[in-house]
Coordinates of C-alpha atoms (C1' of nucleotides) and ligand atoms in Angstrom, one line a residue:
Chain A
M1 CA -3.1 -2.1 3.1
F2 CA -3.6 -4.9 1.0
K3 CA -4.6 -2.8 -2.5
L4 CA -2.6 -3.4 -5.9
S5 CA -1.1 -1.1 -7.0
K6 CA -2.7 1.7 -9.7
K7 CA 0.8 0.9 -12.0
V8 CA -0.6 -2.8 -12.4
E9 CA -4.2 -2.3 -12.7
Y10 CA -3.4 0.2 -15.6
A11 CA -1.1 -2.1 -16.9
L12 CA -4.2 -4.8 -17.4
I13 CA -6.6 -2.9 -19.0
S14 CA -3.9 -1.8 -21.4
I15 CA -2.8 -5.0 -22.3
S16 CA -6.6 -5.9 -21.7
H17 CA -7.6 -3.3 -24.3
I18 CA -5.0 -3.7 -26.5
K19 CA -5.8 -7.6 -27.2
S20 CA -9.3 -6.7 -27.3
S21 CA -8.9 -4.4 -30.6
N22 CA -8.7 -7.4 -32.9
T23 CA -5.9 -4.9 -35.4
D24 CA -2.4 -4.6 -36.2
K25 CA -2.8 -1.0 -35.9
P26 CA -0.4 -0.1 -32.9
I27 CA -2.6 1.1 -29.7
S28 CA -1.0 4.9 -28.5
V29 CA -0.8 5.9 -24.9
R30 CA -3.5 8.5 -26.5
Q31 CA -5.9 6.8 -27.5
I32 CA -6.3 4.0 -23.9
S33 CA -5.4 7.1 -21.2
D34 CA -8.3 8.9 -22.5
K35 CA -10.8 5.9 -22.9
Y36 CA -10.6 4.5 -19.2
N37 CA -9.6 7.9 -17.5
I38 CA -5.3 7.3 -16.5
P39 CA -3.5 9.9 -16.4
N40 CA -0.9 10.3 -20.1
E41 CA 2.3 10.6 -18.8
L42 CA 1.8 7.7 -16.0
L43 CA 0.7 5.7 -19.0
A44 CA 3.1 5.9 -20.9
K45 CA 5.4 5.7 -18.4
I46 CA 4.2 2.1 -18.0
L47 CA 4.1 1.1 -21.1
Q48 CA 7.1 1.7 -21.5
T49 CA 8.2 -0.8 -18.7
L50 CA 6.6 -3.7 -20.1
S51 CA 7.4 -2.9 -24.0
K52 CA 11.4 -2.8 -22.6
V53 CA 9.8 -6.4 -20.7
Q54 CA 9.7 -7.8 -23.7
I55 CA 5.3 -7.2 -23.7
L56 CA 4.8 -5.0 -25.7
D57 CA 6.1 -3.6 -29.2
S58 CA 6.7 -0.5 -29.5
I59 CA 6.1 1.6 -32.2
K60 CA 8.4 5.1 -32.3
G61 CA 6.6 7.4 -34.9
P62 CA 2.8 9.4 -35.7
K63 CA 0.1 6.1 -35.7
G64 CA 2.7 4.7 -33.7
G65 CA 1.8 3.6 -30.3
Y66 CA 2.0 -0.9 -29.3
R67 CA 1.2 -3.6 -29.9
L68 CA 0.7 -7.7 -28.1
K69 CA 4.7 -8.9 -28.4
S70 CA 3.6 -11.7 -31.0
S71 CA 6.2 -13.9 -28.7
L72 CA 5.1 -13.3 -24.8
K73 CA 5.1 -16.0 -23.4
D74 CA 2.6 -16.5 -20.4
L75 CA 3.9 -14.5 -17.8
S76 CA 2.3 -15.7 -13.9
F77 CA 0.5 -12.8 -12.7
V78 CA 3.6 -13.0 -9.3
E79 CA 5.9 -12.1 -12.3
F80 CA 3.8 -9.4 -14.1
I81 CA 3.3 -7.4 -10.5
E82 CA 6.9 -8.4 -10.0
I83 CA 7.9 -6.2 -12.7
L84 CA 6.2 -3.1 -12.2
E85 CA 6.1 -3.3 -8.1
G86 CA 9.0 -5.8 -8.0
P87 CA 9.6 -8.4 -5.4
F88 CA 6.6 -9.4 -4.0
G89 CA 6.4 -10.0 0.2
I90 CA 3.2 -9.2 2.1
A91 CA 5.6 -8.8 5.4
D92 CA 9.1 -6.0 4.8
C93 CA 11.2 -8.9 6.3
M94 CA 10.1 -11.2 2.8
V95 CA 11.8 -9.4 0.4
D96 CA 14.6 -6.6 1.1
T97 CA 13.9 -4.5 4.0
D98 CA 14.9 -4.8 7.2
C99 CA 12.4 -4.7 10.1
S100 CA 12.8 -3.7 13.9
Q101 CA 11.5 -6.4 15.0
L102 CA 12.9 -9.4 12.7
L103 CA 14.9 -10.0 15.8
N104 CA 12.3 -11.2 18.4
C105 CA 9.8 -12.0 15.6
N106 CA 6.9 -14.5 17.3
I107 CA 5.0 -14.2 14.5
I108 CA 7.6 -14.8 11.1
N109 CA 6.4 -18.2 11.1
P110 CA 2.2 -17.8 10.7
M111 CA 3.6 -14.8 8.5
D112 CA 6.1 -16.7 6.2
K113 CA 2.7 -19.3 5.2
I114 CA 0.8 -17.5 4.6
N115 CA 2.5 -15.6 2.5
S116 CA 3.8 -18.6 0.4
K117 CA -0.4 -19.2 -0.3
I118 CA -0.8 -15.3 -1.2
Y119 CA 2.9 -15.7 -3.5
K120 CA 0.3 -19.0 -4.2
V121 CA -2.7 -17.7 -5.8
F122 CA -1.2 -15.4 -7.8
S123 CA 1.6 -17.6 -9.6
D124 CA -1.2 -20.1 -10.5
I125 CA -2.5 -17.2 -12.0
K126 CA -1.9 -16.3 -15.6
L127 CA -1.9 -13.4 -17.4
K128 CA -3.2 -14.0 -20.3
Q129 CA -6.0 -15.4 -17.9
L130 CA -6.2 -12.2 -16.8
T131 CA -6.5 -10.3 -20.0
Chain B
M1 CA 2.2 -2.8 -2.2
F2 CA 0.2 -5.9 -0.8
K3 CA 1.9 -6.1 2.7
L4 CA 0.1 -6.4 5.9
S5 CA 0.3 -3.2 7.8
K6 CA 2.4 -2.8 11.1
K7 CA -0.8 -1.8 13.2
V8 CA -1.4 -5.5 12.1
E9 CA 1.9 -7.1 12.8
Y10 CA 2.1 -5.4 16.6
A11 CA -1.2 -6.7 16.6
L12 CA -0.2 -10.5 16.2
I13 CA 2.8 -9.8 17.9
S14 CA 0.6 -8.5 20.8
I15 CA -1.6 -11.8 20.8
S16 CA 1.3 -14.5 20.4
H17 CA 3.1 -12.9 23.0
I18 CA 0.5 -12.7 26.1
K19 CA -1.0 -15.9 24.5
S20 CA 2.6 -18.2 25.4
S21 CA 2.7 -15.9 28.6
N22 CA 1.2 -18.2 30.5
T23 CA 0.3 -16.1 33.4
D24 CA -2.8 -14.8 34.9
K25 CA -1.2 -10.5 35.3
P26 CA -1.8 -8.9 33.1
I27 CA 0.6 -7.6 30.4
S28 CA 1.4 -3.9 29.9
V29 CA 2.5 -2.2 26.8
R30 CA 5.0 -1.6 27.8
Q31 CA 6.7 -4.6 27.8
I32 CA 5.4 -5.5 24.4
S33 CA 6.9 -2.6 23.2
D34 CA 10.0 -2.7 24.9
K35 CA 10.6 -7.1 23.9
Y36 CA 9.5 -6.7 19.7
N37 CA 11.1 -2.6 19.7
I38 CA 7.8 -1.2 19.0
P39 CA 6.9 2.1 19.6
N40 CA 5.3 2.1 23.0
E41 CA 2.1 5.0 22.0
L42 CA 1.1 3.6 18.8
L43 CA 1.3 -0.1 20.6
A44 CA -0.7 1.8 22.9
K45 CA -3.6 2.5 20.5
I46 CA -3.6 -0.7 18.8
L47 CA -3.9 -2.8 21.4
Q48 CA -7.2 -0.2 23.1
T49 CA -8.9 -1.5 19.3
L50 CA -8.1 -4.9 20.8
S51 CA -9.9 -4.6 24.1
K52 CA -13.2 -2.6 22.8
V53 CA -13.5 -5.5 20.0
Q54 CA -13.5 -8.2 22.8
I55 CA -10.4 -9.5 22.1
L56 CA -7.9 -7.9 25.3
D57 CA -9.0 -8.0 28.9
S58 CA -8.0 -5.0 30.1
I59 CA -6.9 -3.4 32.9
K60 CA -6.0 -0.4 34.1
G61 CA -3.7 0.4 36.8
P62 CA -0.2 -0.1 38.4
K63 CA 0.0 -3.8 37.3
G64 CA -2.5 -3.2 35.1
G65 CA -2.3 -4.3 31.6
Y66 CA -4.1 -6.7 28.8
R67 CA -4.9 -10.0 28.6
L68 CA -6.0 -11.9 25.7
K69 CA -9.9 -12.3 26.4
S70 CA -11.5 -15.7 28.4
S71 CA -14.6 -16.0 25.9
L72 CA -12.5 -15.4 23.1
K73 CA -13.5 -16.5 19.3
D74 CA -11.7 -17.8 16.6
L75 CA -11.9 -15.2 14.4
S76 CA -11.0 -15.2 10.6
F77 CA -7.1 -13.5 9.7
V78 CA -9.7 -12.0 7.9
E79 CA -12.0 -10.1 10.2
F80 CA -9.5 -9.4 12.3
I81 CA -7.4 -7.2 8.9
E82 CA -10.9 -5.6 9.3
I83 CA -11.3 -4.8 12.7
L84 CA -8.3 -3.4 12.6
E85 CA -7.7 -1.9 8.9
G86 CA -11.3 -1.4 7.9
P87 CA -13.4 -3.9 4.8
F88 CA -11.1 -5.8 3.1
G89 CA -10.2 -5.3 -1.0
I90 CA -7.9 -5.6 -3.6
A91 CA -9.0 -2.8 -5.2
D92 CA -10.8 1.0 -5.1
C93 CA -13.9 -0.5 -6.5
M94 CA -14.4 -3.3 -3.9
V95 CA -14.9 -1.2 -1.1
D96 CA -16.6 2.2 -0.9
T97 CA -13.8 4.2 -2.1
D98 CA -14.6 5.6 -5.5
C99 CA -12.3 4.6 -8.2
S100 CA -11.9 6.8 -11.9
Q101 CA -11.8 3.8 -14.8
L102 CA -15.5 1.5 -13.3
L103 CA -17.4 3.1 -16.2
N104 CA -15.3 1.8 -18.7
C105 CA -13.3 -0.8 -16.2
N106 CA -12.5 -4.1 -18.7
I107 CA -10.6 -5.4 -15.9
I108 CA -12.8 -5.6 -13.0
N109 CA -14.1 -9.4 -13.5
P110 CA -11.2 -10.3 -13.4
M111 CA -9.7 -8.7 -10.7
D112 CA -13.6 -9.0 -9.0
K113 CA -12.6 -13.0 -9.3
I114 CA -8.5 -12.6 -7.7
N115 CA -10.1 -10.7 -4.5
S116 CA -12.4 -13.5 -3.8
K117 CA -9.3 -16.0 -3.7
I118 CA -7.1 -13.9 -1.3
Y119 CA -10.5 -12.9 0.6
K120 CA -10.6 -17.0 1.0
V121 CA -7.3 -17.7 2.3
F122 CA -7.9 -15.3 4.9
S123 CA -10.9 -17.1 5.8
D124 CA -10.0 -20.0 5.8
I125 CA -6.8 -18.7 8.6
K126 CA -8.0 -18.5 11.9
L127 CA -6.0 -15.9 14.5
K128 CA -5.2 -19.0 16.6
Q129 CA -3.9 -21.1 13.9
L130 CA -1.5 -17.6 13.7
T131 CA -0.8 -16.7 17.7
Chain C
dA1 C1' -0.7 11.2 48.1
dT2 C1' 1.2 9.0 44.2
dA3 C1' 3.1 6.8 40.9
dT4 C1' 1.6 3.1 37.4
dA5 C1' -1.1 2.0 33.8
dT6 C1' -4.8 2.3 30.8
dA7 C1' -8.6 5.9 27.0
dC8 C1' -8.9 8.5 23.6
dG9 C1' -9.1 12.2 20.1
dA10 C1' -6.1 15.0 17.8
dG11 C1' -2.0 16.5 15.1
dT12 C1' 2.7 15.5 13.3
dT13 C1' 5.5 13.5 10.3
dT14 C1' 8.3 9.4 7.3
dT15 C1' 6.7 7.2 3.1
dT16 C1' 4.4 5.7 -0.1
dT17 C1' 2.2 5.9 -5.0
dT18 C1' 0.0 8.7 -7.8
dA19 C1' 0.8 11.9 -11.3
dT20 C1' 3.9 16.2 -13.3
dC21 C1' 7.0 18.5 -16.2
dG22 C1' 10.5 19.0 -20.2
dC23 C1' 13.5 17.8 -23.3
dA24 C1' 14.7 14.7 -26.7
dT25 C1' 14.7 11.1 -30.2
dT26 C1' 11.9 8.5 -34.2
dT27 C1' 9.5 8.3 -37.6
dA28 C1' 5.0 8.5 -40.5
dA29 C1' 2.4 11.8 -43.6
dA30 C1' 2.1 16.2 -46.0
Chain D
dT1 C1' 12.4 18.4 -45.8
dT2 C1' 9.1 20.5 -43.1
dT3 C1' 5.9 19.2 -39.9
dA4 C1' 3.5 16.1 -36.1
dA5 C1' 2.8 12.9 -33.7
dA6 C1' 5.0 9.9 -31.3
dT7 C1' 7.3 6.8 -27.4
dG8 C1' 11.8 7.5 -24.5
dC9 C1' 13.3 8.9 -20.3
dG10 C1' 15.5 10.8 -16.0
dA11 C1' 13.8 14.5 -12.2
dT12 C1' 10.6 16.9 -9.6
dA13 C1' 5.8 17.0 -7.3
dA14 C1' 1.5 16.6 -5.4
dA15 C1' -1.7 13.6 -2.2
dA16 C1' -2.5 9.5 0.0
dA17 C1' -1.7 6.5 3.9
dA18 C1' 0.9 4.9 7.3
dA19 C1' 3.4 5.1 10.7
dC20 C1' 4.6 7.5 15.6
dT21 C1' 3.4 11.4 19.2
dC22 C1' 1.2 14.7 22.3
dG23 C1' -1.3 16.0 25.7
dT24 C1' -4.5 15.0 29.1
dA25 C1' -8.2 12.1 31.6
dT26 C1' -9.7 8.3 34.2
dA27 C1' -8.7 4.5 37.4
dT28 C1' -6.5 2.1 41.3
dA29 C1' -2.1 -0.4 43.4
dT30 C1' 0.5 0.5 47.1
Ligands
LIG201 S1 6.4 -10.9 10.0 FE1 8.4 -10.1 11.5 S2 10.3 -9.8 11.1 FE2 8.8 -10.0 9.0 S3 8.2 -8.1 8.9 FE3 6.6 -9.0 9.9 S4 7.5 -8.4 12.4 FE4 9.5 -7.7 11.1
LIG202 S1 -10.8 -2.8 -11.3 FE1 -11.3 -0.9 -12.1 S2 -12.8 -0.3 -11.7 FE2 -12.3 -1.5 -10.1 S3 -10.4 -0.3 -8.8 FE3 -9.8 -1.2 -10.3 S4 -9.1 0.5 -12.0 FE4 -10.8 0.2 -11.4

DNA sequence: ATATATACGAGTTTTTTTATCGCATTTAAA
DNA sequence: TTTAAATGCGATAAAAAAACTCGTATATAT
């Protein structure tokens, strides 16, 4: 409960790794998955996602891999999470999902306040700070 | 990802309900599970837990049910969560669980900072505010 | 006595998360 | 121009966590 997903962690690890590698040569999925002990195919998908949303540049073919997108604007952590996991919310009624308690719910107001607080924490954190 | 569990929500709904009922008569599991559309047996377990940790008083037999424990001190939300869900942490390495990335993890420091921030939000919120 | 309630451990089902597979496409290098 | 190394992508499977059920015991008001 209340855990960051591995997807998010793997993505952060990768971005951080690519950033700190200080090279123009693309970094392959294999290099990262080997070093950090991440399932290769899974990581591949995640980096594909990051490439689709303009966080990474992908280079195909041998010696290919990923580079940080130079034009990358600084995303907030919550935006980053939503790219990988969909809409953010600490309870079902705060995202799309419906909830059997919604009709009579007597805690939705406080829940909503908590949600805002957590959302704010994650908005104030920027991707660049994390990597 | 990053959702409060139903367990926590059901517990909050129940405490809130009992509190706002403004009566000395014990409230049965059935009353709550009916009103809020919560599986009865599941809610029973949750209230048993709350009774064991001195949040609720249980009264057995016909006309029995639960009352708020009069001596209840104001718990923080994080303490409340930990009663129901065990140790709090936004990543495996921050609780007991081990993590395949721990050895080379390049994001553990920022993760730890985020964890502290979220922990603080949940410490600053008191159960009484929520119900 | 009986019916209504909590107590509690064990077990099941469902949902979510994590991981794998198979095949296609691209492209650098031999 | 052939080959091998890499990404792209949809489908599927396995594992873990969350949600829920069941069976049996115990207490108590009527
Ligand atoms: S806050 Fe209430 S309505 Fe929203 S998800 Fe939780 S129980 Fe359902
Ligand atoms: S922060 Fe690093 S070590 Fe901790 S759980 Fe995440 S990946 Fe594992």
